[in-house]
Amino acid sequence: MEPEAVAETDAGKDLISIILADDWSVSLHLAPLPVIILLLVAVLAWLAVRWHYGRKFSDFEIDSAELGLGDHKVSFRPNDTDRQIAYSIWVELSTRKIGLPIDAEDDVIAEIYDSWYAFFAVTRELIKDIPVSKVRGNSTSKIIDLSVEVLNEGLRPHLTKWQARFRHWYERQMDNKVDAEPQELQKQFPAYDELVEDILAVNKRLISYRKKMNELVRG
């Protein structure tokens, strides 16, 4: 009698068969149904993994027009490095008088400039500290480019035009009027209305930038 070992289901149908031949070689035979089931499970697992990571790292788009930086859009698929960068920037914007609404009546312009300058320096250092291996990534390079653009096109033009002129005037006025309230004194700046209009426009762009970084962090 030919030696043979067979694994059967309760219904007596051969789904998995182990055959021992005359030459003592062993072969494994699978019925079509288990093969189909295994293939189906593998496909479902692959789809689940693809859906999970596609959901976690979906495409993210920033319309630069919303930031007042032009009419182009920045689209990329963020990774964890990008989210860490965005989080660090968001914290700086949210804890300084830069990504929060400015009150033209009560806020002191000199203090706003102090906050803006500090943010400029911190963001520049943050970008410099990103490993070059990460910068090579397409998504990370895009978020860095956007941040540099916000600094150079959103913040620097105002500081270049107004900061030195205002500070020079303001410090002289404070020396002459020791008891003057800064909020009232700054209104006497010769180009005050134009300065405030520009400073509020920059503030609006920075608030939009902060919101975009928050959206990127929270996915």
Short mmCIF file of C-alpha atoms in Angstrom, two decimals:
data_model
loop_
_atom_site.label_atom_id
_atom_site.label_comp_id
_atom_site.label_asym_id
_atom_site.label_seq_id
_atom_site.Cartn_x
_atom_site.Cartn_y
_atom_site.Cartn_z
CA MET A 1 0.00 0.00 0.00
CA GLU A 2 1.30 3.41 -0.92
CA PRO A 3 2.08 5.52 2.22
CA GLU A 4 0.02 8.65 2.30
CA ALA A 5 -0.92 11.31 4.93
CA VAL A 6 -3.92 13.51 4.28
CA ALA A 7 -5.27 16.52 6.26
CA GLU A 8 -9.04 16.79 5.89
CA THR A 9 -11.73 19.25 6.95
CA ASP A 10 -14.70 18.23 9.08
CA ALA A 11 -16.70 17.88 5.91
CA GLY A 12 -14.24 15.29 4.64
CA LYS A 13 -13.12 17.42 1.70
CA ASP A 14 -9.37 17.44 0.98
CA LEU A 15 -8.18 21.06 1.31
CA ILE A 16 -4.59 20.37 2.28
CA SER A 17 -2.91 17.10 1.25
CA ILE A 18 0.54 15.87 2.19
CA ILE A 19 1.65 13.10 -0.17
CA LEU A 20 4.50 10.69 0.58
CA ALA A 21 5.61 9.08 -2.69
CA ASP A 22 7.27 5.68 -3.25
CA ASP A 23 10.69 7.33 -3.35
CA TRP A 24 9.95 8.89 0.08
CA SER A 25 9.69 12.41 -1.37
CA VAL A 26 7.05 14.64 0.24
CA SER A 27 4.73 17.01 -1.66
CA LEU A 28 2.13 19.47 -0.38
CA HIS A 29 -1.08 19.97 -2.33
CA LEU A 30 -3.51 22.85 -1.69
CA ALA A 31 -7.01 22.80 -2.96
CA PRO A 32 -7.99 25.88 -5.06
CA LEU A 33 -10.18 27.37 -2.31
CA PRO A 34 -7.40 27.97 0.29
CA VAL A 35 -5.19 29.47 -2.39
CA ILE A 36 -7.91 31.92 -3.37
CA ILE A 37 -8.52 32.80 0.29
CA LEU A 38 -4.81 33.41 0.92
CA LEU A 39 -4.55 35.63 -2.16
CA LEU A 40 -7.64 37.55 -1.08
CA VAL A 41 -6.25 38.11 2.42
CA ALA A 42 -2.92 39.31 0.97
CA VAL A 43 -4.66 41.78 -1.35
CA LEU A 44 -6.84 43.12 1.47
CA ALA A 45 -3.81 43.53 3.73
CA TRP A 46 -1.95 45.43 1.00
CA LEU A 47 -4.93 47.72 0.42
CA ALA A 48 -5.25 48.36 4.18
CA VAL A 49 -1.58 49.32 4.50
CA ARG A 50 -1.75 51.54 1.45
CA TRP A 51 -4.90 53.26 2.77
CA HIS A 52 -3.35 53.78 6.21
CA TYR A 53 -0.19 55.47 4.97
CA GLY A 54 -2.00 57.34 2.25
CA ARG A 55 -4.33 58.73 4.92
CA LYS A 56 -1.49 59.57 7.29
CA PHE A 57 0.66 61.29 4.68
CA SER A 58 -1.89 62.71 2.26
CA ASP A 59 -1.08 65.52 -0.12
CA PHE A 60 -0.95 68.99 1.48
CA GLU A 61 -1.41 72.18 -0.49
CA ILE A 62 -0.58 75.75 0.47
CA ASP A 63 -1.92 78.52 -1.72
CA SER A 64 0.71 81.24 -1.53
CA ALA A 65 -1.88 83.80 -2.56
CA GLU A 66 -3.46 83.32 0.86
CA LEU A 67 -0.15 84.40 2.39
CA GLY A 68 0.27 87.34 0.04
CA LEU A 69 3.39 85.79 -1.48
CA GLY A 70 2.29 85.37 -5.09
CA ASP A 71 -0.24 83.29 -7.00
CA HIS A 72 1.52 79.90 -7.02
CA LYS A 73 0.62 76.86 -4.97
CA VAL A 74 2.90 74.60 -2.96
CA SER A 75 1.78 70.97 -3.01
CA PHE A 76 3.61 68.11 -1.32
CA ARG A 77 3.14 64.98 0.75
CA PRO A 78 4.45 65.83 4.24
CA ASN A 79 6.45 63.40 6.34
CA ASP A 80 7.25 63.42 10.06
CA THR A 81 10.24 65.74 9.53
CA ASP A 82 7.97 68.28 7.82
CA ARG A 83 5.47 68.08 10.64
CA GLN A 84 8.21 68.65 13.22
CA ILE A 85 9.42 71.73 11.32
CA ALA A 86 5.86 73.03 11.02
CA TYR A 87 5.27 72.42 14.75
CA SER A 88 8.38 74.37 15.75
CA ILE A 89 7.38 77.28 13.51
CA TRP A 90 3.81 77.16 14.77
CA VAL A 91 4.98 77.35 18.40
CA GLU A 92 7.10 80.42 17.61
CA LEU A 93 4.23 82.08 15.79
CA SER A 94 1.74 81.27 18.53
CA THR A 95 3.82 82.42 21.49
CA ARG A 96 5.09 85.71 20.06
CA LYS A 97 3.35 88.88 18.94
CA ILE A 98 3.74 87.88 15.33
CA GLY A 99 1.22 85.21 14.40
CA LEU A 100 -1.45 86.75 16.63
CA PRO A 101 -3.74 89.68 15.70
CA ILE A 102 -2.22 93.10 16.29
CA ASP A 103 -4.22 95.72 18.16
CA ALA A 104 -3.24 99.04 16.58
CA GLU A 105 -4.63 100.96 19.54
CA ASP A 106 -2.94 99.14 22.41
CA ASP A 107 0.09 97.29 21.03
CA VAL A 108 3.47 99.02 21.06
CA ILE A 109 5.10 99.00 17.63
CA ALA A 110 8.63 98.80 19.03
CA GLU A 111 7.69 95.62 20.92
CA ILE A 112 6.11 94.15 17.77
CA TYR A 113 9.38 94.76 15.93
CA ASP A 114 11.30 93.05 18.75
CA SER A 115 9.06 90.01 18.37
CA TRP A 116 9.34 89.97 14.59
CA TYR A 117 13.11 90.22 14.70
CA ALA A 118 13.31 87.38 17.22
CA PHE A 119 11.06 85.20 15.06
CA PHE A 120 13.19 85.96 12.00
CA ALA A 121 16.32 84.84 13.84
CA VAL A 122 14.76 81.73 15.41
CA THR A 123 13.23 80.54 12.13
CA ARG A 124 16.49 81.07 10.29
CA GLU A 125 18.33 78.97 12.89
CA LEU A 126 15.63 76.31 12.79
CA ILE A 127 16.03 75.96 9.02
CA LYS A 128 19.81 75.86 9.32
CA ASP A 129 19.63 73.02 11.85
CA ILE A 130 17.71 70.69 9.52
CA PRO A 131 20.05 67.86 8.41
CA VAL A 132 21.04 68.13 4.77
CA SER A 133 19.89 64.54 4.25
CA LYS A 134 16.36 65.67 5.09
CA VAL A 135 16.54 68.77 2.90
CA ARG A 136 17.06 66.57 -0.15
CA GLY A 137 13.53 65.27 0.28
CA ASN A 138 11.09 66.97 -2.07
CA SER A 139 8.48 67.72 0.61
CA THR A 140 10.96 69.03 3.18
CA SER A 141 12.66 71.30 0.65
CA LYS A 142 9.28 72.77 -0.26
CA ILE A 143 8.32 73.64 3.30
CA ILE A 144 11.78 75.17 3.83
CA ASP A 145 11.42 77.20 0.64
CA LEU A 146 8.02 78.43 1.79
CA SER A 147 9.39 79.46 5.19
CA VAL A 148 12.29 81.33 3.59
CA GLU A 149 9.82 83.01 1.26
CA VAL A 150 7.69 84.13 4.21
CA LEU A 151 10.78 85.64 5.85
CA ASN A 152 12.18 87.30 2.74
CA GLU A 153 8.97 88.40 1.02
CA GLY A 154 6.51 88.58 3.88
CA LEU A 155 8.58 90.05 6.69
CA ARG A 156 11.86 91.52 5.48
CA PRO A 157 10.41 94.22 3.14
CA HIS A 158 8.44 95.83 5.96
CA LEU A 159 11.35 95.70 8.40
CA THR A 160 13.70 97.14 5.79
CA LYS A 161 11.37 100.01 5.01
CA TRP A 162 10.04 100.92 8.41
CA GLN A 163 11.93 99.50 11.39
CA ALA A 164 15.04 101.71 11.40
CA ARG A 165 13.09 104.85 10.54
CA PHE A 166 10.52 104.27 13.27
CA ARG A 167 12.96 103.19 15.97
CA HIS A 168 15.24 106.18 15.35
CA TRP A 169 12.29 108.57 15.62
CA TYR A 170 10.67 106.74 18.54
CA GLU A 171 13.80 106.59 20.70
CA ARG A 172 14.41 110.31 20.31
CA GLN A 173 10.81 111.05 21.24
CA MET A 174 10.98 108.84 24.29
CA ASP A 175 14.11 110.63 25.46
CA ASN A 176 12.32 113.98 25.21
CA LYS A 177 9.01 112.80 26.65
CA VAL A 178 9.87 110.43 29.47
CA ASP A 179 6.35 110.29 30.88
CA ALA A 180 4.56 109.80 27.56
CA GLU A 181 2.57 106.62 26.97
CA PRO A 182 4.13 104.68 24.10
CA GLN A 183 0.77 103.94 22.44
CA GLU A 184 -0.05 107.63 22.21
CA LEU A 185 3.47 108.71 21.36
CA GLN A 186 3.84 106.34 18.40
CA LYS A 187 0.74 107.86 16.80
CA GLN A 188 2.75 111.04 16.29
CA PHE A 189 5.12 109.29 13.89
CA PRO A 190 4.92 111.31 10.61
CA ALA A 191 3.93 108.26 8.49
CA TYR A 192 1.99 106.47 11.21
CA ASP A 193 -1.11 105.59 9.14
CA GLU A 194 0.97 104.17 6.30
CA LEU A 195 3.14 102.19 8.73
CA VAL A 196 0.13 100.72 10.54
CA GLU A 197 -1.55 99.78 7.27
CA ASP A 198 1.57 97.91 6.19
CA ILE A 199 2.17 96.29 9.57
CA LEU A 200 -1.42 94.96 9.65
CA ALA A 201 -1.04 93.55 6.14
CA VAL A 202 2.09 91.68 7.20
CA ASN A 203 0.36 90.50 10.37
CA LYS A 204 -2.51 89.09 8.29
CA ARG A 205 -0.08 87.08 6.15
CA LEU A 206 1.72 85.74 9.21
CA ILE A 207 -1.56 84.67 10.81
CA SER A 208 -2.39 82.73 7.63
CA TYR A 209 1.05 81.17 7.73
CA ARG A 210 0.54 80.12 11.36
CA LYS A 211 -2.82 78.52 10.49
CA LYS A 212 -1.24 76.58 7.62
CA MET A 213 1.51 75.28 9.88
CA ASN A 214 -1.13 74.20 12.40
CA GLU A 215 -3.09 72.38 9.68
CA LEU A 216 0.08 70.62 8.53
CA VAL A 217 0.96 69.53 12.07
CA ARG A 218 -2.51 68.19 12.83
CA GLY A 219 -2.96 66.58 9.43
#
